[in-house]
GROMACS .gro file of C-alpha atoms in nm:
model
  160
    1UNK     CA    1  -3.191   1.095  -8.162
    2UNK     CA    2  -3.317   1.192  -7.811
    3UNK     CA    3  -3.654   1.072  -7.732
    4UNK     CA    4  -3.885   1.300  -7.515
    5UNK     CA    5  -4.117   1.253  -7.260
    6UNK     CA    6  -4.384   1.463  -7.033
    7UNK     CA    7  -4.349   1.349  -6.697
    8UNK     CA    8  -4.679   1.365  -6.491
    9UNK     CA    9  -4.708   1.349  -6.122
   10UNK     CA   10  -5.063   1.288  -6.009
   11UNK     CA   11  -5.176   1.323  -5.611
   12UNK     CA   12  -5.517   1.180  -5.482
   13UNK     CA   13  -5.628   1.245  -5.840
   14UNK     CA   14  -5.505   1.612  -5.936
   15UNK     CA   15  -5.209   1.662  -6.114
   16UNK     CA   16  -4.928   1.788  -5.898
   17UNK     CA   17  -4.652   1.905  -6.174
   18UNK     CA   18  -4.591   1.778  -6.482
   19UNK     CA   19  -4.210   1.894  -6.700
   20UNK     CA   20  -4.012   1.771  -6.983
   21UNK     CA   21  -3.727   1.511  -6.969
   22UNK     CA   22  -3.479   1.329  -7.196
   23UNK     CA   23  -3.497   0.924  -7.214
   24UNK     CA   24  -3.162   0.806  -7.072
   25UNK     CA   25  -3.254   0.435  -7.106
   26UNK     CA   26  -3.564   0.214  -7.123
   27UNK     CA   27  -3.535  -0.213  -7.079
   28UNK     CA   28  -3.929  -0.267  -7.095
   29UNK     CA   29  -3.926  -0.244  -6.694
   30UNK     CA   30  -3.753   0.071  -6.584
   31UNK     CA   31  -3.759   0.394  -6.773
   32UNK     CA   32  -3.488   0.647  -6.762
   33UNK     CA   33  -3.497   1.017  -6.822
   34UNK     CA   34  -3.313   1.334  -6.699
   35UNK     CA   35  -3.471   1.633  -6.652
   36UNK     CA   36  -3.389   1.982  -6.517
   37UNK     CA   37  -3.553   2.120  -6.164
   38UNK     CA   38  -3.895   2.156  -6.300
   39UNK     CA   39  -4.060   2.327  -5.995
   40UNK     CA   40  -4.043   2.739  -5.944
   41UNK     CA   41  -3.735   2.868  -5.722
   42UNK     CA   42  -3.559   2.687  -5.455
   43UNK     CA   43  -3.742   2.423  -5.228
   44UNK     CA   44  -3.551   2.374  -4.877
   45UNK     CA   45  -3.655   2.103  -4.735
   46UNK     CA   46  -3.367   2.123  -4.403
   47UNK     CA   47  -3.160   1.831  -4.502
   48UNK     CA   48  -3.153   1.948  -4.914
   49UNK     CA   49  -3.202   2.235  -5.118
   50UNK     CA   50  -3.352   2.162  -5.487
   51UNK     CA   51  -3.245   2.497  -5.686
   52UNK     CA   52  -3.259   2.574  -6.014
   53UNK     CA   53  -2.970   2.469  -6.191
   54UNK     CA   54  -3.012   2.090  -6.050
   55UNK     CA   55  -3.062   1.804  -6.286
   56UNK     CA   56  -3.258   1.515  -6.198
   57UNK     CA   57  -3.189   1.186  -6.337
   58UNK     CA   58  -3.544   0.918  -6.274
   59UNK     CA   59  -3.604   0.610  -6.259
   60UNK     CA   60  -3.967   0.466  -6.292
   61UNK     CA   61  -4.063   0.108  -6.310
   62UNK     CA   62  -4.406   0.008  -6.521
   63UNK     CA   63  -4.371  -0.305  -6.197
   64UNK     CA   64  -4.208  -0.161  -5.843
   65UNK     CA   65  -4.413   0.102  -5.638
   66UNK     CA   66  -4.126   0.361  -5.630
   67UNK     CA   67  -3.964   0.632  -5.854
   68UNK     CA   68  -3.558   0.666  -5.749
   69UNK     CA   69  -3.439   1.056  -5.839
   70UNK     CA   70  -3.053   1.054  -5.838
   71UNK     CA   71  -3.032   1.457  -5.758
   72UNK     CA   72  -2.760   1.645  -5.931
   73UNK     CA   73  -2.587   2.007  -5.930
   74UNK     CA   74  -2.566   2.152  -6.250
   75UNK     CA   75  -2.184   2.122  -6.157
   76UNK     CA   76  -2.234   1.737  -6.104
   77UNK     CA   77  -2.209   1.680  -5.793
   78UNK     CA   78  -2.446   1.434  -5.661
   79UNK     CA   79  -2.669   1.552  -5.402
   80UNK     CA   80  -2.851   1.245  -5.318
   81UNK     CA   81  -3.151   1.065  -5.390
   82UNK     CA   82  -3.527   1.160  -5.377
   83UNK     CA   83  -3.762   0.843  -5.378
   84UNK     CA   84  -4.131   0.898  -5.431
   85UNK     CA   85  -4.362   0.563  -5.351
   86UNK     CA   86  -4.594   0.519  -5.623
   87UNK     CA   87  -4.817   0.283  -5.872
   88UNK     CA   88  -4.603   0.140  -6.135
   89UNK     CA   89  -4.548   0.390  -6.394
   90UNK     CA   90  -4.765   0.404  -6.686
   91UNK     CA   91  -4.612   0.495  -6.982
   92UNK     CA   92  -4.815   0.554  -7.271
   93UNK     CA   93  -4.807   0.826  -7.559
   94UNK     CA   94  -4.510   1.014  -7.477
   95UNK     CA   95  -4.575   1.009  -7.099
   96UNK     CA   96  -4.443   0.859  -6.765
   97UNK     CA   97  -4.782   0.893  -6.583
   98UNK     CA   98  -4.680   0.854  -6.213
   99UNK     CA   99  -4.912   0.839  -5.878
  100UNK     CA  100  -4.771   0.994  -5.583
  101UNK     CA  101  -4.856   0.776  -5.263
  102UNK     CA  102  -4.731   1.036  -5.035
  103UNK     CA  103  -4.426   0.845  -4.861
  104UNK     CA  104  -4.102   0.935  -4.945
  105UNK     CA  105  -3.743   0.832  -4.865
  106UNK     CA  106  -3.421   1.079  -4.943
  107UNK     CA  107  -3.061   0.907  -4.887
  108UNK     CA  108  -2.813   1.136  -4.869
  109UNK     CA  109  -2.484   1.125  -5.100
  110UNK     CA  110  -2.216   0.942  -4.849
  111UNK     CA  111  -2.549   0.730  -4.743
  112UNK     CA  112  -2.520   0.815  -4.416
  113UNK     CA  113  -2.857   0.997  -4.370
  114UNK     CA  114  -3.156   0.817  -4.438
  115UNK     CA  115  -3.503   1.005  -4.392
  116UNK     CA  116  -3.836   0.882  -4.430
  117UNK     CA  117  -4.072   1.152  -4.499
  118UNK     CA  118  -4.451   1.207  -4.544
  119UNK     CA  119  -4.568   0.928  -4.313
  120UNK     CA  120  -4.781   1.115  -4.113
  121UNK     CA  121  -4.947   1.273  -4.471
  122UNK     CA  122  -4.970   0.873  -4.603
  123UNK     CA  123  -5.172   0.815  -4.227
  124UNK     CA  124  -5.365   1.126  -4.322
  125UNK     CA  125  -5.458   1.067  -4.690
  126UNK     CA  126  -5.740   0.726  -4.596
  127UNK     CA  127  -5.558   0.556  -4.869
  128UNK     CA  128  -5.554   0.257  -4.591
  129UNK     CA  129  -5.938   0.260  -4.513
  130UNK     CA  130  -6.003   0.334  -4.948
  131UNK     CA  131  -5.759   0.065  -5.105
  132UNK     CA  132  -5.590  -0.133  -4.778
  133UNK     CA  133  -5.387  -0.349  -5.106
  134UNK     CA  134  -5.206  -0.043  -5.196
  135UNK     CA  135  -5.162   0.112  -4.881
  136UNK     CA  136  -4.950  -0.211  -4.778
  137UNK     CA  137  -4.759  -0.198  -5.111
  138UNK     CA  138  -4.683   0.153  -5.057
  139UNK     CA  139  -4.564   0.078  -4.697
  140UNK     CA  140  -4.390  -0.248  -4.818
  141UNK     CA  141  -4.183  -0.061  -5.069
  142UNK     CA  142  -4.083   0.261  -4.836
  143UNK     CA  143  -3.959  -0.064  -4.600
  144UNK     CA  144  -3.786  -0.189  -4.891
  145UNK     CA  145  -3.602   0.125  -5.018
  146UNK     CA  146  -3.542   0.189  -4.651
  147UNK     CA  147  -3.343  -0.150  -4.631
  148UNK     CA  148  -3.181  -0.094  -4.942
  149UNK     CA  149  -3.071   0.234  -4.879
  150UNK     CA  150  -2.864   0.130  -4.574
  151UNK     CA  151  -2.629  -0.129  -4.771
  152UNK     CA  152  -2.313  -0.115  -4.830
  153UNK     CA  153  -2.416  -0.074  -5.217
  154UNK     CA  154  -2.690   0.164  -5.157
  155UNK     CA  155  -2.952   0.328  -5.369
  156UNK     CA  156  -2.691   0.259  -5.666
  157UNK     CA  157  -2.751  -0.107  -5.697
  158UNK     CA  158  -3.105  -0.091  -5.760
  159UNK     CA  159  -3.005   0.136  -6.081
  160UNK     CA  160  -2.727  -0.053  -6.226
   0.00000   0.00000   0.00000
């Protein structure tokens, strides 16, 4: 039996997109779903396209201040990763409740491009001046995905 889940994505308080996903896994820490490209049409961001048709496989943790998205083709060919800095995940009710901190990290498939993005939305969004704890947790764990990210074993390990 395949257990379902609403994911929510909340920014500065508003929801920014919630979708359906699958539960791949769940160990009482990290919660794993997969889930089709939830957004409308094609979102080119330069360095990746996200396109209907891709499948998303996420990772949330109720304890680490990041979401890891393996990103798929519908063919299977693995794209890359997409990691959002959160608050832990809630989960609660048949939903993954995440908080978007604005920082985000993508990792390309061979590893060999690693982008951090959003920074300069993070410096604009006063999260520092309103809640200085989280605002060094979500720095703390972009640094730590960041180092991560440029092992040998990559993204990967943190998901085994």
């Amino acid at each position: 039996m395949t257990v379902s889940w609403t994911v929510t994505l909340t920014k500065a308080g508003r929801t920014k997109i919630s979708y359906p996903a699958a539960q791949l896994a769940d160990d009482g820490d990290r919660i794993s779903v997969r889930a089709p490209w939830a957004a409308e049409g094609v979102k080119d961001f330069g360095f990746v396209r996200f396109e209907p048709g891709d499948v998303f496989v996420e990772h949330f943790w109720r304890t680490r201040w990041y979401t890891v998205k393996e990103v798929w083709t519908g063919e299977g060919v693995l794209k890359g990763w997409y990691c959002d800095v959160t608050r832990p995940a809630v989960v609660r009710g048949g939903e993954i409740l995440v908080d978007d901190l604005d920082l985000d990290l993508w990792v390309s498939a061979d590893g060999k491009s690693v982008l951090r993005l959003d920074e300069d939305e993070f410096a604009a969004s006063g999260l520092a001046e309103a809640d200085p704890e989280a605002a060094a947790r979500a720095v703390r764990a972009l640094d730590s995905l960041e180092e991560r990210a440029r092992t040998p074993e990559g993204l990967a390990a943190l998901l085994v």
